[in-house]
């Protein structure tokens, strides 16, 4: 776990509905529902009436008769998502997309060139607003779990930093629904017993939680309430790339030093790949220069590999090819990522599955029923090869 709060969770607000409001001024400030049969997204004005994603259209219209219902425009959402992910990747090479409108960004290695994580988050929000015209909320914390919780609390159009020393205080005052994995079933069971906050959960024994929620949910919740084991949160999500980066400050840097930095990065990434039993085919070298410009160079291997020597060989070739640029502009950051990852016998699964709540699955099924499976496929293919899988429904 990182020592400092340097993980950003960036999540666009009411994504599809916000794109509609951005593109049609008549929709701004008004309740907007995307999708007629099933609610694919609702603007905050519609959410205020109780409209929720994945709700049936008839119920949504009953709750919010004044809402304007618009058909989805997947290509517009795809384009907006691409543009936002460009901003993410301009912020840091370490971007882990978890859905069409949401990603984790590790900015831990960037202090020297980009400043403190909170400042980076402020600039990221401004850049998304400026370049894409959309509001994005960012949570900053030491772990992905807390960063995700923080962005949920900060929504809409917010920024929330959780400093390491206030993690428990932050968590314990929250309603239990803020914890990942707590769906309607779990929260109803807790509410029956007058348990409403994470702090109340934290005071309960694991055995008691298991007795009321079952083993999986009970243990999961107990761990999260104690700010432990963030791993269950990301169950089911498979990364498609792994990377590492290092800021090296303004030069001049001797070539052997650059090569040593590169070797260290490749070693780190390849070790992590082997630990996760993954092999990869595409090696990408990312460079940032004195003038803040950037360059990316990739090479794809004939055979996927996780061998340090194989990956390093390719990375060194990329570095050599970039030397003219480095000499001209001066390099301040080196990043290495390995993509096209394969795992042995493992499948990509949809992210955001909740342990006790089939909400997303049934929502996706409903969407397939309504729009045909191509609606789902299109969104899934959107970022193919770019490092992440995409569920159809952004959760917020
Ligand atoms: Mg979102």
mmCIF file of C-alpha atoms and ligand atoms in Angstrom:
data_model
loop_
_atom_site.group_PDB
_atom_site.id
_atom_site.type_symbol
_atom_site.label_atom_id
_atom_site.label_comp_id
_atom_site.label_asym_id
_atom_site.label_seq_id
_atom_site.Cartn_x
_atom_site.Cartn_y
_atom_site.Cartn_z
ATOM 1 C CA UNK A 1 0.000 0.000 0.000
ATOM 2 C CA UNK A 2 1.243 3.447 -0.864
ATOM 3 C CA UNK A 3 2.391 5.634 2.013
ATOM 4 C CA UNK A 4 0.587 8.674 0.745
ATOM 5 C CA UNK A 5 -2.740 9.406 -0.838
ATOM 6 C CA UNK A 6 -1.726 9.176 -4.485
ATOM 7 C CA UNK A 7 -4.446 7.046 -6.081
ATOM 8 C CA UNK A 8 -7.073 9.027 -7.950
ATOM 9 C CA UNK A 9 -10.490 7.617 -8.737
ATOM 10 C CA UNK A 10 -11.937 9.779 -11.495
ATOM 11 C CA UNK A 11 -15.564 9.265 -12.415
ATOM 12 C CA UNK A 12 -17.689 11.310 -14.797
ATOM 13 C CA UNK A 13 -20.969 12.527 -13.357
ATOM 14 C CA UNK A 14 -24.172 11.027 -14.796
ATOM 15 C CA UNK A 15 -22.120 10.314 -17.891
ATOM 16 C CA UNK A 16 -24.574 9.639 -20.731
ATOM 17 C CA UNK A 17 -27.040 12.239 -19.464
ATOM 18 C CA UNK A 18 -24.263 14.827 -19.117
ATOM 19 C CA UNK A 19 -23.164 14.248 -22.706
ATOM 20 C CA UNK A 20 -26.765 14.855 -23.782
ATOM 21 C CA UNK A 21 -26.939 18.067 -21.756
ATOM 22 C CA UNK A 22 -23.585 19.196 -23.124
ATOM 23 C CA UNK A 23 -24.703 18.653 -26.721
ATOM 24 C CA UNK A 24 -28.220 20.072 -26.429
ATOM 25 C CA UNK A 25 -28.502 23.305 -24.451
ATOM 26 C CA UNK A 26 -32.270 22.821 -24.122
ATOM 27 C CA UNK A 27 -31.606 19.858 -21.841
ATOM 28 C CA UNK A 28 -29.413 21.766 -19.404
ATOM 29 C CA UNK A 29 -30.804 22.204 -15.930
ATOM 30 C CA UNK A 30 -33.663 19.848 -16.740
ATOM 31 C CA UNK A 31 -34.367 16.243 -15.755
ATOM 32 C CA UNK A 32 -33.041 14.042 -18.550
ATOM 33 C CA UNK A 33 -33.431 10.294 -18.879
ATOM 34 C CA UNK A 34 -31.370 8.403 -21.438
ATOM 35 C CA UNK A 35 -33.122 5.308 -22.755
ATOM 36 C CA UNK A 36 -36.842 4.691 -22.819
ATOM 37 C CA UNK A 37 -37.300 1.031 -21.953
ATOM 38 C CA UNK A 38 -34.645 0.889 -19.287
ATOM 39 C CA UNK A 39 -33.030 3.960 -17.764
ATOM 40 C CA UNK A 40 -29.441 3.920 -18.992
ATOM 41 C CA UNK A 41 -28.617 7.192 -17.276
ATOM 42 C CA UNK A 42 -30.384 9.990 -15.467
ATOM 43 C CA UNK A 43 -29.276 13.573 -15.046
ATOM 44 C CA UNK A 44 -28.953 14.871 -11.495
ATOM 45 C CA UNK A 45 -32.227 16.719 -11.934
ATOM 46 C CA UNK A 46 -33.913 13.388 -12.707
ATOM 47 C CA UNK A 47 -32.085 11.609 -9.890
ATOM 48 C CA UNK A 48 -33.529 14.210 -7.540
ATOM 49 C CA UNK A 49 -36.993 12.769 -8.345
ATOM 50 C CA UNK A 50 -35.771 9.279 -7.477
ATOM 51 C CA UNK A 51 -34.930 8.083 -10.985
ATOM 52 C CA UNK A 52 -32.106 5.558 -10.977
ATOM 53 C CA UNK A 53 -29.948 3.837 -13.556
ATOM 54 C CA UNK A 54 -31.382 0.478 -14.700
ATOM 55 C CA UNK A 55 -34.872 1.376 -13.525
ATOM 56 C CA UNK A 56 -37.791 0.567 -15.811
ATOM 57 C CA UNK A 57 -38.762 3.464 -18.040
ATOM 58 C CA UNK A 58 -42.394 3.463 -16.976
ATOM 59 C CA UNK A 59 -41.572 3.746 -13.296
ATOM 60 C CA UNK A 60 -39.026 6.469 -14.060
ATOM 61 C CA UNK A 61 -41.601 8.479 -15.978
ATOM 62 C CA UNK A 62 -44.090 8.071 -13.127
ATOM 63 C CA UNK A 63 -41.554 9.374 -10.626
ATOM 64 C CA UNK A 64 -40.509 12.232 -12.864
ATOM 65 C CA UNK A 65 -43.291 13.098 -15.332
ATOM 66 C CA UNK A 66 -41.524 16.267 -16.460
ATOM 67 C CA UNK A 67 -38.382 14.334 -17.490
ATOM 68 C CA UNK A 68 -37.200 14.503 -21.077
ATOM 69 C CA UNK A 69 -36.440 11.040 -22.406
ATOM 70 C CA UNK A 70 -33.802 10.823 -25.113
ATOM 71 C CA UNK A 71 -32.514 7.800 -27.027
ATOM 72 C CA UNK A 72 -28.935 6.765 -26.314
ATOM 73 C CA UNK A 73 -26.191 7.904 -28.692
ATOM 74 C CA UNK A 74 -23.462 5.378 -28.075
ATOM 75 C CA UNK A 75 -21.060 6.890 -30.590
ATOM 76 C CA UNK A 76 -21.178 10.247 -28.816
ATOM 77 C CA UNK A 77 -20.466 8.533 -25.483
ATOM 78 C CA UNK A 78 -17.624 6.560 -27.042
ATOM 79 C CA UNK A 79 -16.050 9.729 -28.388
ATOM 80 C CA UNK A 80 -16.422 11.507 -25.043
ATOM 81 C CA UNK A 81 -14.932 8.540 -23.220
ATOM 82 C CA UNK A 82 -11.957 8.451 -25.552
ATOM 83 C CA UNK A 83 -11.352 12.148 -25.049
ATOM 84 C CA UNK A 84 -11.530 11.814 -21.268
ATOM 85 C CA UNK A 85 -9.142 8.869 -21.257
ATOM 86 C CA UNK A 86 -6.734 10.975 -23.288
ATOM 87 C CA UNK A 87 -6.798 13.513 -20.468
ATOM 88 C CA UNK A 88 -6.185 10.656 -18.005
ATOM 89 C CA UNK A 89 -3.194 9.433 -19.955
ATOM 90 C CA UNK A 90 -1.826 12.941 -20.278
ATOM 91 C CA UNK A 91 -1.971 13.064 -16.487
ATOM 92 C CA UNK A 92 -0.118 9.816 -15.810
ATOM 93 C CA UNK A 93 0.897 6.727 -17.772
ATOM 94 C CA UNK A 94 -0.599 4.578 -15.004
ATOM 95 C CA UNK A 95 -4.274 4.575 -15.880
ATOM 96 C CA UNK A 96 -6.457 1.633 -14.994
ATOM 97 C CA UNK A 97 -9.787 2.008 -16.707
ATOM 98 C CA UNK A 98 -12.646 0.291 -14.940
ATOM 99 C CA UNK A 99 -15.532 1.408 -17.072
ATOM 100 C CA UNK A 100 -16.436 3.694 -19.930
ATOM 101 C CA UNK A 101 -16.394 6.750 -17.639
ATOM 102 C CA UNK A 102 -14.265 5.786 -14.706
ATOM 103 C CA UNK A 103 -10.619 5.012 -13.981
ATOM 104 C CA UNK A 104 -7.981 4.768 -11.310
ATOM 105 C CA UNK A 105 -4.895 6.903 -11.854
ATOM 106 C CA UNK A 106 -1.699 6.356 -9.934
ATOM 107 C CA UNK A 107 0.137 9.650 -9.622
ATOM 108 C CA UNK A 108 2.576 8.468 -6.964
ATOM 109 C CA UNK A 109 5.686 8.807 -9.096
ATOM 110 C CA UNK A 110 4.863 12.262 -10.407
ATOM 111 C CA UNK A 111 5.508 14.574 -7.461
ATOM 112 C CA UNK A 112 8.659 16.031 -8.988
ATOM 113 C CA UNK A 113 7.141 16.938 -12.332
ATOM 114 C CA UNK A 114 3.455 17.405 -11.594
ATOM 115 C CA UNK A 115 3.200 18.274 -7.910
ATOM 116 C CA UNK A 116 1.002 16.921 -5.140
ATOM 117 C CA UNK A 117 -1.819 14.479 -5.938
ATOM 118 C CA UNK A 118 -4.446 17.003 -4.815
ATOM 119 C CA UNK A 119 -3.090 19.607 -7.245
ATOM 120 C CA UNK A 120 -2.962 17.033 -10.010
ATOM 121 C CA UNK A 121 -6.605 16.202 -9.275
ATOM 122 C CA UNK A 122 -7.601 19.875 -9.488
ATOM 123 C CA UNK A 123 -5.884 20.206 -12.866
ATOM 124 C CA UNK A 124 -7.383 16.937 -14.101
ATOM 125 C CA UNK A 125 -10.891 18.160 -13.323
ATOM 126 C CA UNK A 126 -10.234 21.466 -15.047
ATOM 127 C CA UNK A 127 -8.772 19.720 -18.115
ATOM 128 C CA UNK A 128 -11.778 17.411 -18.490
ATOM 129 C CA UNK A 129 -14.143 20.371 -18.195
ATOM 130 C CA UNK A 130 -12.070 22.370 -20.629
ATOM 131 C CA UNK A 131 -11.250 19.770 -23.260
ATOM 132 C CA UNK A 132 -14.350 17.561 -23.101
ATOM 133 C CA UNK A 133 -16.973 19.832 -21.562
ATOM 134 C CA UNK A 134 -17.983 17.388 -18.827
ATOM 135 C CA UNK A 135 -17.930 17.415 -15.038
ATOM 136 C CA UNK A 136 -15.820 14.754 -13.393
ATOM 137 C CA UNK A 137 -15.535 13.914 -9.725
ATOM 138 C CA UNK A 138 -12.227 12.799 -8.259
ATOM 139 C CA UNK A 139 -11.486 10.969 -5.024
ATOM 140 C CA UNK A 140 -7.894 10.839 -3.816
ATOM 141 C CA UNK A 141 -6.674 8.319 -1.259
ATOM 142 C CA UNK A 142 -4.014 5.783 -0.435
ATOM 143 C CA UNK A 143 -5.977 2.808 -1.778
ATOM 144 C CA UNK A 144 -8.301 2.233 -4.687
ATOM 145 C CA UNK A 145 -11.068 1.248 -2.334
ATOM 146 C CA UNK A 146 -10.928 4.529 -0.429
ATOM 147 C CA UNK A 147 -10.423 6.625 -3.549
ATOM 148 C CA UNK A 148 -13.576 5.100 -5.007
ATOM 149 C CA UNK A 149 -15.536 5.711 -1.811
ATOM 150 C CA UNK A 150 -14.241 9.292 -1.724
ATOM 151 C CA UNK A 151 -15.393 10.070 -5.254
ATOM 152 C CA UNK A 152 -18.803 8.621 -4.436
ATOM 153 C CA UNK A 153 -19.083 10.959 -1.467
ATOM 154 C CA UNK A 154 -17.811 13.964 -3.442
ATOM 155 C CA UNK A 155 -20.312 13.634 -6.308
ATOM 156 C CA UNK A 156 -21.354 15.580 -8.294
ATOM 157 C CA UNK A 157 -18.600 17.773 -9.688
ATOM 158 C CA UNK A 158 -16.465 17.394 -6.588
ATOM 159 C CA UNK A 159 -13.013 16.617 -5.294
ATOM 160 C CA UNK A 160 -12.279 14.856 -2.032
ATOM 161 C CA UNK A 161 -8.878 13.941 -0.635
ATOM 162 C CA UNK A 162 -8.648 11.432 2.211
ATOM 163 C CA UNK A 163 -5.333 11.933 4.011
ATOM 164 C CA UNK A 164 -3.927 8.666 5.438
ATOM 165 C CA UNK A 165 -4.327 9.795 9.057
ATOM 166 C CA UNK A 166 -8.067 10.421 8.687
ATOM 167 C CA UNK A 167 -9.013 7.243 6.821
ATOM 168 C CA UNK A 168 -10.899 5.547 9.633
ATOM 169 C CA UNK A 169 -12.626 8.719 10.741
ATOM 170 C CA UNK A 170 -13.735 9.287 7.137
ATOM 171 C CA UNK A 171 -14.985 5.732 6.689
ATOM 172 C CA UNK A 172 -16.800 5.365 9.968
ATOM 173 C CA UNK A 173 -19.100 8.341 9.607
ATOM 174 C CA UNK A 174 -20.397 7.088 6.240
ATOM 175 C CA UNK A 175 -23.693 5.276 5.695
ATOM 176 C CA UNK A 176 -23.083 1.580 4.991
ATOM 177 C CA UNK A 177 -24.395 1.975 1.446
ATOM 178 C CA UNK A 178 -21.199 3.823 0.572
ATOM 179 C CA UNK A 179 -19.198 0.620 0.812
ATOM 180 C CA UNK A 180 -18.638 -1.273 -2.381
ATOM 181 C CA UNK A 181 -20.624 -4.470 -2.317
ATOM 182 C CA UNK A 182 -23.425 -3.194 -0.115
ATOM 183 C CA UNK A 183 -26.528 -3.465 -2.241
ATOM 184 C CA UNK A 184 -30.169 -3.160 -1.331
ATOM 185 C CA UNK A 185 -30.352 -6.640 0.201
ATOM 186 C CA UNK A 186 -27.422 -6.103 2.553
ATOM 187 C CA UNK A 187 -28.417 -2.614 3.531
ATOM 188 C CA UNK A 188 -31.999 -3.755 4.311
ATOM 189 C CA UNK A 189 -30.677 -6.509 6.589
ATOM 190 C CA UNK A 190 -28.452 -4.024 8.388
ATOM 191 C CA UNK A 191 -31.164 -1.409 8.690
ATOM 192 C CA UNK A 192 -33.504 -3.955 10.282
ATOM 193 C CA UNK A 193 -30.943 -4.131 13.060
ATOM 194 C CA UNK A 194 -30.567 -0.369 13.233
ATOM 195 C CA UNK A 195 -27.097 -0.502 11.754
ATOM 196 C CA UNK A 196 -26.637 2.503 9.507
ATOM 197 C CA UNK A 197 -23.047 3.652 9.543
ATOM 198 C CA UNK A 198 -19.748 2.016 8.695
ATOM 199 C CA UNK A 199 -18.600 2.846 12.215
ATOM 200 C CA UNK A 200 -21.458 0.785 13.658
ATOM 201 C CA UNK A 201 -20.462 -2.109 11.407
ATOM 202 C CA UNK A 202 -16.859 -1.785 12.562
ATOM 203 C CA UNK A 203 -17.942 -2.305 16.176
ATOM 204 C CA UNK A 204 -19.588 -5.628 15.327
ATOM 205 C CA UNK A 205 -17.762 -8.936 15.363
ATOM 206 C CA UNK A 206 -17.126 -10.720 12.111
ATOM 207 C CA UNK A 207 -19.052 -13.773 13.340
ATOM 208 C CA UNK A 208 -22.129 -11.673 13.967
ATOM 209 C CA UNK A 209 -21.926 -10.055 10.527
ATOM 210 C CA UNK A 210 -21.544 -13.475 8.929
ATOM 211 C CA UNK A 211 -24.574 -14.707 10.862
ATOM 212 C CA UNK A 212 -26.803 -12.005 9.447
ATOM 213 C CA UNK A 213 -25.316 -11.502 5.969
ATOM 214 C CA UNK A 214 -23.796 -14.861 5.096
ATOM 215 C CA UNK A 215 -20.145 -15.686 4.884
ATOM 216 C CA UNK A 216 -19.115 -13.813 1.746
ATOM 217 C CA UNK A 217 -20.845 -10.527 2.429
ATOM 218 C CA UNK A 218 -20.195 -10.691 6.171
ATOM 219 C CA UNK A 219 -16.449 -11.079 5.816
ATOM 220 C CA UNK A 220 -16.267 -8.566 2.982
ATOM 221 C CA UNK A 221 -18.075 -5.935 4.979
ATOM 222 C CA UNK A 222 -16.108 -6.590 8.149
ATOM 223 C CA UNK A 223 -12.833 -6.140 6.275
ATOM 224 C CA UNK A 224 -13.935 -2.963 4.504
ATOM 225 C CA UNK A 225 -15.274 -1.386 7.698
ATOM 226 C CA UNK A 226 -11.824 -1.862 9.201
ATOM 227 C CA UNK A 227 -10.223 -0.409 6.070
ATOM 228 C CA UNK A 228 -8.618 -3.762 5.355
ATOM 229 C CA UNK A 229 -8.127 -5.871 2.306
ATOM 230 C CA UNK A 230 -9.262 -3.679 -0.545
ATOM 231 C CA UNK A 231 -8.931 -6.659 -2.871
ATOM 232 C CA UNK A 232 -12.532 -7.897 -2.811
ATOM 233 C CA UNK A 233 -13.533 -4.616 -4.340
ATOM 234 C CA UNK A 234 -11.745 -5.365 -7.587
ATOM 235 C CA UNK A 235 -12.705 -9.034 -7.858
ATOM 236 C CA UNK A 236 -13.699 -9.866 -11.391
ATOM 237 C CA UNK A 237 -11.759 -7.113 -13.056
ATOM 238 C CA UNK A 238 -8.755 -8.088 -15.107
ATOM 239 C CA UNK A 239 -6.167 -5.551 -16.032
ATOM 240 C CA UNK A 240 -5.128 -5.496 -19.637
ATOM 241 C CA UNK A 241 -1.910 -3.678 -19.006
ATOM 242 C CA UNK A 242 0.605 -3.218 -16.250
ATOM 243 C CA UNK A 243 3.069 -0.428 -15.943
ATOM 244 C CA UNK A 244 5.499 1.562 -13.858
ATOM 245 C CA UNK A 245 6.939 5.009 -14.180
ATOM 246 C CA UNK A 246 9.585 7.166 -12.661
ATOM 247 C CA UNK A 247 10.093 10.900 -12.641
ATOM 248 C CA UNK A 248 13.791 11.624 -12.998
ATOM 249 C CA UNK A 249 13.806 15.402 -12.768
ATOM 250 C CA UNK A 250 15.290 17.805 -15.256
ATOM 251 C CA UNK A 251 18.479 16.681 -16.925
ATOM 252 C CA UNK A 252 21.001 16.354 -18.246
ATOM 253 C CA UNK A 253 20.845 12.586 -17.816
ATOM 254 C CA UNK A 254 23.589 10.289 -19.024
ATOM 255 C CA UNK A 255 22.486 7.414 -21.234
ATOM 256 C CA UNK A 256 23.629 4.703 -18.788
ATOM 257 C CA UNK A 257 21.464 6.326 -16.106
ATOM 258 C CA UNK A 258 18.444 6.297 -18.383
ATOM 259 C CA UNK A 259 19.119 2.673 -19.219
ATOM 260 C CA UNK A 260 19.405 1.786 -15.549
ATOM 261 C CA UNK A 261 16.095 3.520 -14.797
ATOM 262 C CA UNK A 262 14.472 1.669 -17.681
ATOM 263 C CA UNK A 263 15.845 -1.667 -16.481
ATOM 264 C CA UNK A 264 14.489 -1.014 -12.999
ATOM 265 C CA UNK A 265 11.035 -0.254 -14.371
ATOM 266 C CA UNK A 266 10.970 -3.301 -16.639
ATOM 267 C CA UNK A 267 12.111 -5.460 -13.758
ATOM 268 C CA UNK A 268 9.309 -4.154 -11.548
ATOM 269 C CA UNK A 269 6.619 -4.634 -14.184
ATOM 270 C CA UNK A 270 7.769 -8.090 -15.258
ATOM 271 C CA UNK A 271 7.915 -9.262 -11.648
ATOM 272 C CA UNK A 272 4.377 -8.096 -11.083
ATOM 273 C CA UNK A 273 3.262 -9.839 -14.258
ATOM 274 C CA UNK A 274 4.825 -13.108 -13.174
ATOM 275 C CA UNK A 275 3.311 -12.805 -9.722
ATOM 276 C CA UNK A 276 -0.105 -12.369 -11.353
ATOM 277 C CA UNK A 277 0.605 -15.176 -13.824
ATOM 278 C CA UNK A 278 0.203 -12.887 -16.819
ATOM 279 C CA UNK A 279 2.132 -12.539 -20.065
ATOM 280 C CA UNK A 280 2.002 -9.599 -22.438
ATOM 281 C CA UNK A 281 2.777 -8.791 -26.047
ATOM 282 C CA UNK A 282 2.978 -5.025 -26.391
ATOM 283 C CA UNK A 283 5.675 -2.993 -24.695
ATOM 284 C CA UNK A 284 5.126 0.735 -24.535
ATOM 285 C CA UNK A 285 7.689 3.321 -23.585
ATOM 286 C CA UNK A 286 6.330 6.649 -22.442
ATOM 287 C CA UNK A 287 8.473 9.731 -22.113
ATOM 288 C CA UNK A 288 7.777 13.149 -20.771
ATOM 289 C CA UNK A 289 10.046 16.017 -21.653
ATOM 290 C CA UNK A 290 11.273 19.288 -20.133
ATOM 291 C CA UNK A 291 8.619 21.238 -22.014
ATOM 292 C CA UNK A 292 5.879 18.862 -20.721
ATOM 293 C CA UNK A 293 5.394 17.375 -24.150
ATOM 294 C CA UNK A 294 5.189 13.601 -24.345
ATOM 295 C CA UNK A 295 6.044 10.741 -26.628
ATOM 296 C CA UNK A 296 4.943 7.124 -26.745
ATOM 297 C CA UNK A 297 6.668 4.306 -28.566
ATOM 298 C CA UNK A 298 5.415 0.713 -28.716
ATOM 299 C CA UNK A 299 6.583 -2.599 -29.984
ATOM 300 C CA UNK A 300 4.597 -5.802 -30.211
ATOM 301 C CA UNK A 301 6.334 -9.116 -29.670
ATOM 302 C CA UNK A 302 5.667 -12.171 -31.753
ATOM 303 C CA UNK A 303 5.107 -14.216 -28.608
ATOM 304 C CA UNK A 304 3.681 -12.917 -25.347
ATOM 305 C CA UNK A 305 6.181 -12.985 -22.522
ATOM 306 C CA UNK A 306 6.821 -12.026 -18.939
ATOM 307 C CA UNK A 307 10.584 -12.558 -19.058
ATOM 308 C CA UNK A 308 12.521 -9.555 -17.868
ATOM 309 C CA UNK A 309 15.179 -9.979 -20.549
ATOM 310 C CA UNK A 310 12.707 -10.236 -23.406
ATOM 311 C CA UNK A 311 10.733 -7.210 -22.279
ATOM 312 C CA UNK A 312 13.866 -5.232 -21.480
ATOM 313 C CA UNK A 313 15.316 -5.957 -24.893
ATOM 314 C CA UNK A 314 12.233 -4.484 -26.549
ATOM 315 C CA UNK A 315 12.167 -1.521 -24.162
ATOM 316 C CA UNK A 316 15.833 -0.744 -24.822
ATOM 317 C CA UNK A 317 15.154 -0.751 -28.532
ATOM 318 C CA UNK A 318 12.385 1.775 -27.991
ATOM 319 C CA UNK A 319 14.631 3.939 -25.834
ATOM 320 C CA UNK A 320 17.377 3.865 -28.459
ATOM 321 C CA UNK A 321 14.900 4.913 -31.120
ATOM 322 C CA UNK A 322 13.826 7.824 -28.923
ATOM 323 C CA UNK A 323 17.308 9.172 -28.257
ATOM 324 C CA UNK A 324 17.106 11.990 -30.815
ATOM 325 C CA UNK A 325 13.967 13.278 -29.083
ATOM 326 C CA UNK A 326 15.524 12.896 -25.659
ATOM 327 C CA UNK A 327 18.611 14.821 -26.686
ATOM 328 C CA UNK A 328 16.511 17.548 -28.224
ATOM 329 C CA UNK A 329 13.923 18.026 -25.471
ATOM 330 C CA UNK A 330 15.420 16.607 -22.270
ATOM 331 C CA UNK A 331 13.534 13.774 -20.568
ATOM 332 C CA UNK A 332 11.899 14.158 -17.126
ATOM 333 C CA UNK A 333 9.855 10.970 -16.827
ATOM 334 C CA UNK A 334 10.146 7.431 -18.089
ATOM 335 C CA UNK A 335 7.264 4.989 -18.050
ATOM 336 C CA UNK A 336 6.953 1.409 -19.206
ATOM 337 C CA UNK A 337 3.711 -0.465 -19.763
ATOM 338 C CA UNK A 338 3.076 -3.964 -21.014
ATOM 339 C CA UNK A 339 -0.256 -4.467 -22.693
ATOM 340 C CA UNK A 340 -2.190 -7.168 -24.518
ATOM 341 C CA UNK A 341 -1.982 -9.154 -21.331
ATOM 342 C CA UNK A 342 -3.092 -12.726 -21.251
ATOM 343 C CA UNK A 343 -3.676 -14.861 -18.234
ATOM 344 C CA UNK A 344 -3.598 -18.622 -18.218
ATOM 345 C CA UNK A 345 -7.105 -19.945 -18.439
ATOM 346 C CA UNK A 346 -8.713 -16.793 -17.131
ATOM 347 C CA UNK A 347 -11.502 -14.837 -18.647
ATOM 348 C CA UNK A 348 -12.248 -11.203 -18.740
ATOM 349 C CA UNK A 349 -15.280 -10.488 -16.662
ATOM 350 C CA UNK A 350 -17.456 -7.494 -16.368
ATOM 351 C CA UNK A 351 -16.313 -5.134 -13.669
ATOM 352 C CA UNK A 352 -18.511 -3.744 -10.928
ATOM 353 C CA UNK A 353 -20.078 -7.021 -10.015
ATOM 354 C CA UNK A 354 -21.464 -6.850 -6.567
ATOM 355 C CA UNK A 355 -21.245 -9.854 -4.285
ATOM 356 C CA UNK A 356 -24.827 -9.802 -3.105
ATOM 357 C CA UNK A 357 -26.597 -7.846 -5.717
ATOM 358 C CA UNK A 358 -27.339 -8.970 -9.219
ATOM 359 C CA UNK A 359 -28.294 -5.427 -10.186
ATOM 360 C CA UNK A 360 -25.754 -4.889 -12.918
ATOM 361 C CA UNK A 361 -26.197 -8.306 -14.463
ATOM 362 C CA UNK A 362 -29.918 -7.919 -14.688
ATOM 363 C CA UNK A 363 -29.535 -4.374 -15.981
ATOM 364 C CA UNK A 364 -27.260 -5.609 -18.737
ATOM 365 C CA UNK A 365 -29.652 -8.384 -19.585
ATOM 366 C CA UNK A 366 -32.453 -5.864 -19.755
ATOM 367 C CA UNK A 367 -30.376 -3.670 -22.040
ATOM 368 C CA UNK A 368 -29.590 -6.581 -24.316
ATOM 369 C CA UNK A 369 -33.237 -7.418 -24.457
ATOM 370 C CA UNK A 370 -34.157 -3.893 -25.330
ATOM 371 C CA UNK A 371 -31.401 -2.865 -27.716
ATOM 372 C CA UNK A 372 -30.008 -6.168 -28.863
ATOM 373 C CA UNK A 373 -26.639 -7.554 -27.922
ATOM 374 C CA UNK A 374 -24.868 -5.169 -30.298
ATOM 375 C CA UNK A 375 -25.544 -2.332 -27.865
ATOM 376 C CA UNK A 376 -23.454 -4.135 -25.300
ATOM 377 C CA UNK A 377 -20.811 -5.234 -27.747
ATOM 378 C CA UNK A 378 -20.204 -1.772 -29.072
ATOM 379 C CA UNK A 379 -19.426 -0.406 -25.661
ATOM 380 C CA UNK A 380 -17.247 -3.379 -24.832
ATOM 381 C CA UNK A 381 -15.181 -2.962 -27.957
ATOM 382 C CA UNK A 382 -14.725 0.705 -27.404
ATOM 383 C CA UNK A 383 -11.352 0.520 -25.750
ATOM 384 C CA UNK A 384 -10.237 -2.826 -26.979
ATOM 385 C CA UNK A 385 -6.501 -3.049 -26.772
ATOM 386 C CA UNK A 386 -6.226 0.145 -24.851
ATOM 387 C CA UNK A 387 -6.069 -1.395 -21.466
ATOM 388 C CA UNK A 388 -9.534 -1.864 -20.100
ATOM 389 C CA UNK A 389 -12.901 -3.444 -20.389
ATOM 390 C CA UNK A 390 -16.062 -1.470 -20.379
ATOM 391 C CA UNK A 391 -19.446 -2.241 -18.951
ATOM 392 C CA UNK A 392 -22.436 -0.751 -20.668
ATOM 393 C CA UNK A 393 -23.889 1.059 -17.733
ATOM 394 C CA UNK A 394 -21.785 3.625 -15.937
ATOM 395 C CA UNK A 395 -22.918 3.378 -12.330
ATOM 396 C CA UNK A 396 -23.061 7.093 -11.836
HETATM 397 MG MG1 LIG B 1 -19.653 7.905 -13.556
#
